[in-house]
Short mmCIF file of C-alpha atoms in Angstrom, two decimals:
data_model
loop_
_atom_site.label_atom_id
_atom_site.label_comp_id
_atom_site.label_asym_id
_atom_site.label_seq_id
_atom_site.Cartn_x
_atom_site.Cartn_y
_atom_site.Cartn_z
CA MET A 932 -38.56 5.28 -11.55
CA THR A 933 -35.41 2.72 -12.08
CA SER A 934 -36.12 -0.77 -11.90
CA THR A 935 -33.74 -2.99 -9.35
CA SER A 936 -32.40 -4.74 -12.17
CA THR A 937 -30.88 -1.93 -13.74
CA ILE A 938 -29.47 -0.49 -10.58
CA LEU A 939 -27.73 -3.96 -9.69
CA LYS A 940 -26.77 -4.51 -13.24
CA ARG A 941 -23.20 -6.21 -12.83
CA LEU A 942 -20.56 -4.34 -14.87
CA ASN A 943 -19.31 -6.06 -18.04
CA GLU A 944 -15.80 -7.41 -18.30
CA GLY A 945 -13.22 -4.99 -18.38
CA PHE A 946 -14.60 -2.44 -16.50
CA TYR A 947 -11.93 -2.20 -13.92
CA GLU A 948 -9.47 -0.94 -16.67
CA SER A 949 -12.23 1.86 -17.15
CA PHE A 950 -12.33 2.88 -13.74
CA SER A 951 -10.06 6.35 -12.33
CA SER A 952 -7.10 5.55 -9.86
CA LYS A 953 -9.71 6.74 -6.91
CA GLU A 954 -12.03 4.14 -8.21
CA LYS A 955 -9.53 1.22 -8.67
CA GLU A 956 -8.64 2.06 -5.06
CA SER A 957 -12.19 2.21 -3.57
CA TYR A 958 -12.92 -1.40 -5.66
CA ASN A 959 -9.57 -2.91 -4.44
CA ILE A 960 -10.41 -1.85 -0.63
CA SER A 961 -14.25 -3.02 -1.15
CA LYS A 962 -13.08 -6.67 -2.64
CA LEU A 963 -10.02 -7.02 0.34
CA ILE A 964 -12.82 -6.22 3.14
CA SER A 965 -15.22 -8.67 1.51
CA LEU A 966 -12.18 -11.70 1.72
CA MET A 967 -11.06 -10.61 4.97
CA ALA A 968 -14.37 -11.57 6.40
CA ASP A 969 -13.64 -15.15 4.94
CA TYR A 970 -10.76 -15.19 7.77
CA GLY A 971 -12.75 -13.62 10.47
CA TYR A 972 -11.92 -10.06 9.89
CA LEU A 973 -15.56 -8.56 10.27
CA GLU A 974 -14.12 -5.39 11.79
CA HIS A 975 -12.04 -2.84 10.02
CA MET A 976 -11.03 0.95 9.53
CA ARG A 977 -9.67 2.76 6.62
CA ILE A 978 -7.13 5.01 7.55
CA ASN A 979 -7.08 8.40 5.19
CA GLY A 980 -4.30 10.11 4.84
CA ASP A 981 -1.58 7.90 5.74
CA LYS A 982 2.03 8.45 5.45
CA ASN A 983 3.67 5.32 4.67
CA GLY A 984 1.81 3.22 7.32
CA ALA A 985 -2.06 1.26 6.85
CA ASP A 986 -4.65 2.16 4.64
CA ILE A 987 -7.04 0.01 6.54
CA ILE A 988 -6.46 -2.04 9.91
CA PHE A 989 -8.42 -5.20 10.30
CA TYR A 990 -9.44 -6.78 13.70
CA ARG A 991 -10.78 -10.36 14.12
CA SER A 992 -12.79 -10.69 17.63
CA MET A 993 -12.20 -14.44 18.51
CA ASP A 994 -8.46 -14.00 19.33
CA CYS A 995 -8.13 -10.23 19.25
CA ALA A 996 -5.75 -10.41 16.00
CA VAL A 997 -5.14 -6.86 14.30
CA LEU A 998 -3.78 -6.37 10.68
CA LYS A 999 -2.38 -3.18 9.80
CA VAL A 1000 -2.57 -3.58 5.84
CA GLN A 1001 -1.39 -1.62 2.92
CA LEU A 1002 -3.08 -1.75 -0.25
CA LYS A 1003 -0.71 -1.79 -3.52
CA GLY A 1004 -1.09 -2.32 -7.32
CA ARG A 1005 1.49 -5.05 -7.10
CA LEU A 1006 4.65 -6.69 -5.02
CA THR A 1007 6.02 -3.94 -3.36
CA PHE A 1008 8.41 -3.09 -0.62
CA LYS A 1009 9.33 0.41 0.88
CA LYS A 1010 12.19 1.25 3.29
CA SER A 1011 9.50 3.59 4.63
CA TYR A 1012 7.33 0.17 5.56
CA GLN A 1013 10.20 -1.16 7.89
CA CYS A 1014 9.33 -2.03 11.63
CA LYS A 1015 5.80 -0.88 11.40
CA GLU A 1016 4.10 -4.59 11.58
CA LEU A 1017 2.32 -3.78 8.03
CA PHE A 1018 0.90 -6.38 5.72
CA VAL A 1019 0.63 -5.46 2.31
CA ALA A 1020 -2.03 -6.79 -0.06
CA TYR A 1021 -2.23 -6.34 -3.86
CA PRO A 1022 -4.42 -7.85 -6.67
CA VAL A 1023 -3.40 -9.58 -9.73
CA HIS A 1024 -5.89 -9.25 -12.62
CA LYS A 1025 -5.61 -11.79 -15.12
CA ASN A 1026 -8.14 -13.21 -17.88
CA ASN A 1027 -10.86 -11.01 -16.30
CA LYS A 1028 -10.24 -12.68 -13.01
CA ILE A 1029 -8.36 -11.23 -9.45
CA SER A 1030 -6.75 -13.30 -7.32
CA TRP A 1031 -5.51 -11.29 -3.81
CA TYR A 1032 -2.42 -11.81 -2.02
CA ILE A 1033 -1.12 -10.68 1.43
CA TYR A 1034 2.19 -10.63 3.10
CA ASP A 1035 4.11 -9.57 6.36
CA HIS A 1036 6.01 -6.80 4.78
CA ASP A 1037 9.10 -7.25 6.87
CA ASN A 1038 9.16 -10.99 7.10
CA LEU A 1039 8.98 -11.26 2.98
CA LEU A 1040 11.65 -8.18 2.55
CA ASN A 1041 14.29 -10.14 4.47
CA TYR A 1042 13.52 -13.31 2.72
CA VAL A 1043 13.58 -11.06 -0.85
CA LEU A 1044 17.05 -9.35 0.70
CA ARG A 1045 18.95 -12.58 1.21
CA GLU A 1046 17.43 -14.44 -2.04
CA THR A 1047 17.57 -11.39 -4.67
CA ASP A 1048 20.27 -8.56 -5.60
CA ILE A 1049 17.46 -5.64 -5.05
CA SER A 1050 19.81 -4.31 -2.26
CA ASN A 1051 22.07 -3.59 -5.59
CA THR A 1052 19.49 -1.84 -7.13
CA SER A 1053 19.44 2.11 -7.52
CA SER A 1054 15.30 1.68 -6.61
CA TRP A 1055 15.92 0.37 -3.54
CA ALA A 1056 19.56 1.95 -2.30
CA VAL A 1057 18.53 5.34 -3.40
CA LYS A 1058 14.48 5.38 -3.71
CA GLY A 1059 13.99 3.43 -1.05
CA SER A 1060 11.56 1.10 -2.51
CA TYR A 1061 11.46 -1.98 -5.26
CA SER A 1062 8.48 -3.78 -6.92
CA TRP A 1063 7.72 -6.22 -9.85
CA PRO A 1064 4.89 -6.07 -11.93
CA SER A 1065 4.65 -9.44 -11.27
CA ALA A 1066 5.71 -11.58 -8.47
CA PRO A 1067 8.99 -14.04 -9.48
CA SER A 1068 7.76 -17.53 -8.64
CA HIS A 1069 10.21 -18.24 -5.76
CA ILE A 1070 9.02 -15.05 -4.02
CA LEU A 1071 5.13 -15.58 -4.75
CA SER A 1072 5.70 -19.37 -3.11
CA GLN A 1073 6.22 -16.96 -0.21
CA ILE A 1074 3.00 -15.20 0.02
CA THR A 1075 -0.46 -15.98 0.85
CA LYS A 1076 -3.33 -16.30 -1.61
CA LEU A 1077 -6.70 -14.97 -0.43
CA GLY A 1078 -9.65 -16.88 -1.05
CA GLU A 1079 -8.05 -20.63 -1.16
#
């Protein structure tokens, strides 16, 4: 028989890096669901097999707000996400802590296209996507940090 303390043992620091990509995705979605509850989004539905759309849909009953959220590993823009009313959420792992950010894809993309030169890059022009390993400060200031 296994004791409760063994089953519920917290993972050690650095555990996230040992996860497979599928485990990381499951972990990140679980964390995001928990955070969104703090904003009143108590209902959610995971979308399997999305094609350039939402990974998860959140619903807040008090005002009938619906958020279609694409989960990414970092600040990302895609032409295929345009005009779909998508939000993008991504975690930042630093010093064994995770901070979460969420943004309206189209609104922030309009800002980024005005304020940067991504439209001149082959990544955007040819591949239809652009991302940063870490968000530049002037863009980060336009993004909502969850949990604050």
